[in-house]
mmCIF file of C-alpha atoms and ligand atoms in Angstrom:
data_model
loop_
_atom_site.group_PDB
_atom_site.id
_atom_site.type_symbol
_atom_site.label_atom_id
_atom_site.label_comp_id
_atom_site.label_asym_id
_atom_site.label_seq_id
_atom_site.Cartn_x
_atom_site.Cartn_y
_atom_site.Cartn_z
ATOM 1 C CA MET A 21 0.000 0.000 0.000
ATOM 2 C CA ARG A 22 2.994 2.331 0.443
ATOM 3 C CA ARG A 23 4.637 3.225 -2.871
ATOM 4 C CA LYS A 24 8.404 3.108 -2.741
ATOM 5 C CA LEU A 25 10.104 6.519 -2.844
ATOM 6 C CA VAL A 26 13.701 6.949 -4.023
ATOM 7 C CA VAL A 27 15.187 10.399 -3.421
ATOM 8 C CA GLY A 28 18.594 11.736 -4.397
ATOM 9 C CA ASN A 29 20.275 14.302 -2.152
ATOM 10 C CA TRP A 30 22.981 16.156 -4.039
ATOM 11 C CA LYS A 31 24.151 17.974 -0.885
ATOM 12 C CA MET A 32 26.681 20.741 -1.816
ATOM 13 C CA ASN A 33 27.500 19.193 -5.177
ATOM 14 C CA GLY A 34 26.519 19.800 -8.755
ATOM 15 C CA SER A 35 26.463 22.648 -11.255
ATOM 16 C CA LEU A 36 24.486 23.864 -14.227
ATOM 17 C CA ALA A 37 26.493 21.401 -16.337
ATOM 18 C CA THR A 38 25.745 18.355 -14.178
ATOM 19 C CA ILE A 39 21.963 18.825 -14.091
ATOM 20 C CA ALA A 40 22.101 17.033 -17.448
ATOM 21 C CA GLU A 41 22.336 13.863 -15.291
ATOM 22 C CA LEU A 42 18.647 14.415 -14.565
ATOM 23 C CA ASP A 43 17.723 13.532 -18.150
ATOM 24 C CA ALA A 44 18.571 9.857 -17.676
ATOM 25 C CA ILE A 45 17.308 9.844 -14.073
ATOM 26 C CA ALA A 46 13.891 11.165 -15.132
ATOM 27 C CA ALA A 47 13.823 8.691 -18.023
ATOM 28 C CA ALA A 48 14.456 5.833 -15.548
ATOM 29 C CA ALA A 49 11.690 7.199 -13.326
ATOM 30 C CA GLY A 50 9.398 7.090 -16.347
ATOM 31 C CA ARG A 51 10.201 3.390 -16.772
ATOM 32 C CA ALA A 52 9.334 2.766 -13.095
ATOM 33 C CA PRO A 53 5.660 3.745 -12.812
ATOM 34 C CA GLY A 54 5.204 1.776 -9.577
ATOM 35 C CA ILE A 55 7.484 4.030 -7.530
ATOM 36 C CA ASP A 56 8.177 7.709 -6.887
ATOM 37 C CA VAL A 57 11.551 9.270 -7.723
ATOM 38 C CA ALA A 58 12.824 12.731 -6.783
ATOM 39 C CA VAL A 59 16.051 14.699 -6.379
ATOM 40 C CA ALA A 60 16.878 17.352 -3.733
ATOM 41 C CA MET A 61 19.152 19.922 -5.365
ATOM 42 C CA PRO A 62 21.305 22.788 -4.124
ATOM 43 C CA ALA A 63 19.049 25.879 -3.899
ATOM 44 C CA THR A 64 20.694 27.581 -6.882
ATOM 45 C CA LEU A 65 19.987 24.610 -9.143
ATOM 46 C CA ILE A 66 16.299 24.148 -8.309
ATOM 47 C CA ALA A 67 14.909 26.571 -10.906
ATOM 48 C CA PRO A 68 17.191 25.413 -13.752
ATOM 49 C CA ALA A 69 16.475 21.771 -12.895
ATOM 50 C CA VAL A 70 12.710 22.382 -12.924
ATOM 51 C CA ALA A 71 13.012 24.257 -16.233
ATOM 52 C CA ARG A 72 14.950 21.359 -17.731
ATOM 53 C CA MET A 73 12.742 18.589 -16.307
ATOM 54 C CA PRO A 74 9.172 19.878 -15.967
ATOM 55 C CA GLY A 75 7.049 17.282 -14.217
ATOM 56 C CA PHE A 76 9.972 15.594 -12.436
ATOM 57 C CA ALA A 77 9.997 16.120 -8.642
ATOM 58 C CA ILE A 78 12.797 18.498 -7.677
ATOM 59 C CA GLY A 79 13.257 19.504 -4.053
ATOM 60 C CA ALA A 80 15.334 21.555 -1.637
ATOM 61 C CA GLN A 81 17.679 20.246 1.062
ATOM 62 C CA ASP A 82 16.638 22.678 3.806
ATOM 63 C CA VAL A 83 14.495 25.734 4.411
ATOM 64 C CA HIS A 84 14.442 28.296 7.230
ATOM 65 C CA GLN A 85 11.792 27.934 9.902
ATOM 66 C CA ASP A 86 10.685 31.564 9.554
ATOM 67 C CA LYS A 87 8.562 32.669 6.609
ATOM 68 C CA SER A 88 10.852 35.618 5.868
ATOM 69 C CA GLY A 89 13.039 38.126 7.652
ATOM 70 C CA ALA A 90 16.541 39.114 8.705
ATOM 71 C CA HIS A 91 18.371 35.790 8.240
ATOM 72 C CA THR A 92 21.334 36.558 6.009
ATOM 73 C CA GLY A 93 22.254 33.684 3.749
ATOM 74 C CA CYS A 94 19.178 31.568 4.465
ATOM 75 C CA VAL A 95 16.497 30.450 2.029
ATOM 76 C CA SER A 96 12.779 30.330 2.841
ATOM 77 C CA ALA A 97 10.203 27.680 2.037
ATOM 78 C CA ASP A 98 8.252 30.171 -0.108
ATOM 79 C CA MET A 99 11.446 30.930 -2.073
ATOM 80 C CA VAL A 100 12.187 27.314 -2.961
ATOM 81 C CA ARG A 101 8.502 26.726 -3.715
ATOM 82 C CA GLU A 102 8.547 29.700 -6.089
ATOM 83 C CA ALA A 103 11.689 28.245 -7.709
ATOM 84 C CA GLY A 104 9.659 25.119 -8.441
ATOM 85 C CA ALA A 105 10.572 22.778 -5.573
ATOM 86 C CA ALA A 106 7.926 20.194 -4.714
ATOM 87 C CA PHE A 107 9.476 19.162 -1.408
ATOM 88 C CA THR A 108 12.286 19.801 1.036
ATOM 89 C CA ILE A 109 14.462 17.694 3.287
ATOM 90 C CA VAL A 110 14.607 18.902 6.926
ATOM 91 C CA GLY A 111 16.695 17.726 9.871
ATOM 92 C CA HIS A 112 19.522 16.112 7.919
ATOM 93 C CA SER A 113 22.254 15.079 10.378
ATOM 94 C CA GLU A 114 24.786 17.261 8.535
ATOM 95 C CA ARG A 115 22.628 20.292 9.384
ATOM 96 C CA ARG A 116 21.878 19.098 12.911
ATOM 97 C CA THR A 117 25.678 18.888 13.395
ATOM 98 C CA ASP A 118 27.078 21.741 11.272
ATOM 99 C CA GLN A 119 24.293 24.267 11.916
ATOM 100 C CA HIS A 120 23.395 23.017 15.403
ATOM 101 C CA GLU A 121 19.758 22.485 14.458
ATOM 102 C CA THR A 122 17.584 21.144 17.273
ATOM 103 C CA ASP A 123 14.504 18.931 17.109
ATOM 104 C CA ALA A 124 12.411 22.047 17.764
ATOM 105 C CA ASP A 125 14.041 23.822 14.792
ATOM 106 C CA VAL A 126 13.412 20.794 12.590
ATOM 107 C CA LYS A 127 9.753 20.598 13.617
ATOM 108 C CA ALA A 128 9.324 24.324 12.904
ATOM 109 C CA LYS A 129 11.002 23.959 9.501
ATOM 110 C CA ALA A 130 8.704 21.078 8.581
ATOM 111 C CA GLU A 131 5.622 23.058 9.572
ATOM 112 C CA THR A 132 6.756 26.174 7.665
ATOM 113 C CA ALA A 133 7.532 24.042 4.609
ATOM 114 C CA ARG A 134 4.084 22.464 4.753
ATOM 115 C CA GLY A 135 2.538 25.926 5.034
ATOM 116 C CA ALA A 136 4.334 26.906 1.815
ATOM 117 C CA GLY A 137 2.899 23.887 -0.005
ATOM 118 C CA LEU A 138 6.000 21.681 0.106
ATOM 119 C CA SER A 139 6.138 18.007 0.970
ATOM 120 C CA VAL A 140 8.722 17.162 3.619
ATOM 121 C CA ILE A 141 11.326 14.460 4.214
ATOM 122 C CA LEU A 142 12.270 14.537 7.897
ATOM 123 C CA CYS A 143 15.605 12.897 8.787
ATOM 124 C CA VAL A 144 16.491 11.120 12.013
ATOM 125 C CA GLY A 145 19.448 8.932 12.945
ATOM 126 C CA GLU A 146 21.873 7.940 15.679
ATOM 127 C CA THR A 147 25.647 8.243 16.063
ATOM 128 C CA LEU A 148 27.893 5.199 16.287
ATOM 129 C CA THR A 149 28.508 5.911 19.978
ATOM 130 C CA GLN A 150 24.770 5.860 20.627
ATOM 131 C CA ARG A 151 24.360 2.614 18.689
ATOM 132 C CA ASP A 152 27.254 0.957 20.502
ATOM 133 C CA ALA A 153 25.677 2.008 23.808
ATOM 134 C CA GLY A 154 22.429 0.255 22.841
ATOM 135 C CA GLU A 155 20.581 3.583 22.643
ATOM 136 C CA ALA A 156 19.879 3.756 18.900
ATOM 137 C CA GLU A 157 16.129 3.052 18.951
ATOM 138 C CA ARG A 158 15.497 5.337 21.908
ATOM 139 C CA VAL A 159 17.536 8.197 20.369
ATOM 140 C CA VAL A 160 15.793 7.894 17.002
ATOM 141 C CA THR A 161 12.249 7.576 18.351
ATOM 142 C CA ASP A 162 12.888 10.499 20.741
ATOM 143 C CA GLN A 163 14.111 12.597 17.777
ATOM 144 C CA LEU A 164 11.027 11.601 15.817
ATOM 145 C CA ALA A 165 8.610 12.486 18.625
ATOM 146 C CA ALA A 166 10.294 15.862 19.182
ATOM 147 C CA SER A 167 10.582 16.858 15.525
ATOM 148 C CA LEU A 168 7.321 15.483 14.072
ATOM 149 C CA PRO A 169 5.346 18.425 12.648
ATOM 150 C CA ALA A 170 1.749 19.185 13.605
ATOM 151 C CA GLY A 171 -0.722 17.616 11.203
ATOM 152 C CA ALA A 172 1.805 15.003 10.062
ATOM 153 C CA ALA A 173 0.258 12.846 7.339
ATOM 154 C CA ALA A 174 1.472 10.469 4.661
ATOM 155 C CA ASP A 175 0.353 12.665 1.770
ATOM 156 C CA TRP A 176 3.004 15.268 2.573
ATOM 157 C CA LEU A 177 5.505 13.746 5.004
ATOM 158 C CA ALA A 178 8.071 10.939 4.827
ATOM 159 C CA ILE A 179 10.649 9.985 7.444
ATOM 160 C CA ALA A 180 14.253 9.174 6.495
ATOM 161 C CA TYR A 181 16.227 7.000 8.887
ATOM 162 C CA GLU A 182 19.879 7.839 8.295
ATOM 163 C CA PRO A 183 22.318 6.331 10.794
ATOM 164 C CA ILE A 184 25.119 8.903 10.955
ATOM 165 C CA TRP A 185 27.802 6.193 10.910
ATOM 166 C CA ALA A 186 26.447 4.925 7.574
ATOM 167 C CA ILE A 187 26.504 8.276 5.731
ATOM 168 C CA GLY A 188 29.302 8.416 3.193
ATOM 169 C CA THR A 189 31.196 5.560 4.859
ATOM 170 C CA GLY A 190 30.266 2.561 2.742
ATOM 171 C CA ARG A 191 28.830 0.915 5.868
ATOM 172 C CA VAL A 192 25.162 -0.090 6.037
ATOM 173 C CA PRO A 193 23.200 -1.715 8.863
ATOM 174 C CA GLY A 194 22.645 -5.455 8.684
ATOM 175 C CA GLU A 195 19.231 -6.643 7.590
ATOM 176 C CA ALA A 196 18.098 -7.444 11.147
ATOM 177 C CA ASP A 197 19.228 -4.079 12.534
ATOM 178 C CA ALA A 198 17.572 -2.162 9.695
ATOM 179 C CA ALA A 199 14.345 -4.132 10.128
ATOM 180 C CA ALA A 200 14.371 -3.555 13.897
ATOM 181 C CA MET A 201 14.901 0.197 13.533
ATOM 182 C CA HIS A 202 12.322 0.673 10.785
ATOM 183 C CA GLY A 203 9.875 -1.382 12.859
ATOM 184 C CA ALA A 204 10.575 0.807 15.887
ATOM 185 C CA ILE A 205 9.985 3.960 13.810
ATOM 186 C CA ARG A 206 6.732 2.486 12.452
ATOM 187 C CA ALA A 207 5.550 1.675 15.990
ATOM 188 C CA ALA A 208 6.465 5.192 17.129
ATOM 189 C CA LEU A 209 4.609 6.754 14.184
ATOM 190 C CA CYS A 210 1.507 4.697 14.945
ATOM 191 C CA GLY A 211 1.788 5.650 18.614
ATOM 192 C CA LEU A 212 1.974 9.340 17.700
ATOM 193 C CA LEU A 213 -0.463 9.447 14.770
ATOM 194 C CA GLY A 214 -2.733 6.450 15.273
ATOM 195 C CA GLU A 215 -3.769 4.571 12.150
ATOM 196 C CA ALA A 216 -2.391 7.360 9.936
ATOM 197 C CA GLY A 217 1.117 6.356 11.036
ATOM 198 C CA ALA A 218 0.850 3.132 9.042
ATOM 199 C CA ALA A 219 0.766 5.053 5.754
ATOM 200 C CA VAL A 220 3.810 7.308 6.337
ATOM 201 C CA ARG A 221 6.802 6.192 4.275
ATOM 202 C CA ILE A 222 10.052 5.452 6.090
ATOM 203 C CA LEU A 223 13.111 5.771 3.848
ATOM 204 C CA TYR A 224 16.541 4.369 4.613
ATOM 205 C CA GLY A 225 19.614 6.530 3.928
ATOM 206 C CA GLY A 226 23.359 5.953 4.297
ATOM 207 C CA SER A 227 25.702 4.428 1.682
ATOM 208 C CA VAL A 228 22.884 3.124 -0.525
ATOM 209 C CA THR A 229 24.274 1.855 -3.851
ATOM 210 C CA GLY A 230 23.057 -0.085 -6.845
ATOM 211 C CA GLU A 231 24.648 -3.152 -5.259
ATOM 212 C CA ASN A 232 22.922 -3.036 -1.848
ATOM 213 C CA ALA A 233 19.626 -1.337 -2.786
ATOM 214 C CA GLY A 234 17.868 -4.562 -3.750
ATOM 215 C CA LEU A 235 18.387 -6.030 -0.294
ATOM 216 C CA LEU A 236 17.752 -2.845 1.693
ATOM 217 C CA LEU A 237 14.611 -1.859 -0.200
ATOM 218 C CA HIS A 238 12.912 -5.179 0.397
ATOM 219 C CA ILE A 239 13.213 -5.144 4.182
ATOM 220 C CA GLU A 240 9.828 -4.705 5.861
ATOM 221 C CA ASP A 241 9.017 -1.040 6.582
ATOM 222 C CA VAL A 242 11.828 0.192 4.330
ATOM 223 C CA ASP A 243 9.688 2.220 1.946
ATOM 224 C CA GLY A 244 12.442 3.772 -0.100
ATOM 225 C CA ALA A 245 15.883 5.324 -0.001
ATOM 226 C CA LEU A 246 17.521 8.715 0.511
ATOM 227 C CA VAL A 247 20.704 8.572 -1.538
ATOM 228 C CA GLY A 248 23.681 10.913 -1.327
ATOM 229 C CA GLY A 249 26.847 10.097 -3.275
ATOM 230 C CA ALA A 250 25.231 7.558 -5.568
ATOM 231 C CA SER A 251 22.597 10.074 -6.698
ATOM 232 C CA LEU A 252 25.095 12.412 -8.356
ATOM 233 C CA THR A 253 25.280 10.486 -11.612
ATOM 234 C CA ALA A 254 22.594 8.660 -13.544
ATOM 235 C CA ALA A 255 25.005 5.728 -13.937
ATOM 236 C CA LYS A 256 24.942 5.152 -10.163
ATOM 237 C CA PHE A 257 21.407 6.331 -9.350
ATOM 238 C CA VAL A 258 19.416 4.543 -12.053
ATOM 239 C CA PRO A 259 20.271 1.036 -10.735
ATOM 240 C CA ILE A 260 18.828 2.084 -7.355
ATOM 241 C CA VAL A 261 15.626 3.285 -9.041
ATOM 242 C CA GLU A 262 15.452 -0.031 -10.914
ATOM 243 C CA ALA A 263 15.994 -2.035 -7.705
ATOM 244 C CA ALA A 264 13.106 -0.169 -6.030
ATOM 245 C CA GLN A 265 10.798 -0.853 -8.955
ATOM 246 C CA ARG A 266 11.489 -4.625 -8.870
HETATM 247 P P1 13P B 12 25.431 8.762 1.162
HETATM 248 O O1 13P B 12 24.451 8.006 0.308
HETATM 249 O O2 13P B 12 26.474 9.496 0.398
HETATM 250 O O3 13P B 12 25.959 7.894 2.272
HETATM 251 O O4 13P B 12 24.578 9.924 1.890
HETATM 252 C C1 13P B 12 23.400 9.588 2.520
HETATM 253 C C2 13P B 12 22.709 10.836 2.891
HETATM 254 O O5 13P B 12 23.115 11.538 3.792
HETATM 255 C C3 13P B 12 21.527 11.211 2.095
HETATM 256 O O6 13P B 12 20.840 12.263 2.668
#
């Protein structure tokens, strides 16, 4: 009942020249009608990407929690919406770490994004120290409870579980650990949202590749993938799209 969702996150990579990669990515999405495919671009590339690929879901990687105002260097939800973004990521661990974003900030960002008409991918995930201490599920479900936006619903919100130790490292959780965590997130969503929690998609992110996507994407409650490095080229991203469609 939950359609798989595969999302690329280009992070601080890409240029006007490399948005040509989207041609083959959108073509692969067209050959995979059973799933949803999207790419979160750097803010400056959203409008050119939308102009190049009308109809393909382009998103932002972050938005400010305020609608507008004196926040030098920040980008608002209305701005990325006007540029053509359909969605935004919020709460990525790189922002929680580098920009010191709190759960309260992330919740506010998600709510502001929703108010601007954007769908939202809300990221949660534990550090290796927390996992080794046996605290991973508690940390992640606490993050989820504290950052879940008001009115959370499957038609505009997805959760991305991204263990910090798996991002950009080539390491991925074993099948049992991934299943346990996604199950814990599902239980937490149902506890917080009631029946509506069953419909919210839970993506996995962290070192997803064409080689491991088939296994990861068929674990129960893994409803898709949030892909960093392997989303930067069609050659690496398309096999992940194809694995999700199978
Ligand atoms: P990698 O796929 O490069 O590990 O990045 C994952 C990620 O952080 C996506 O948001």
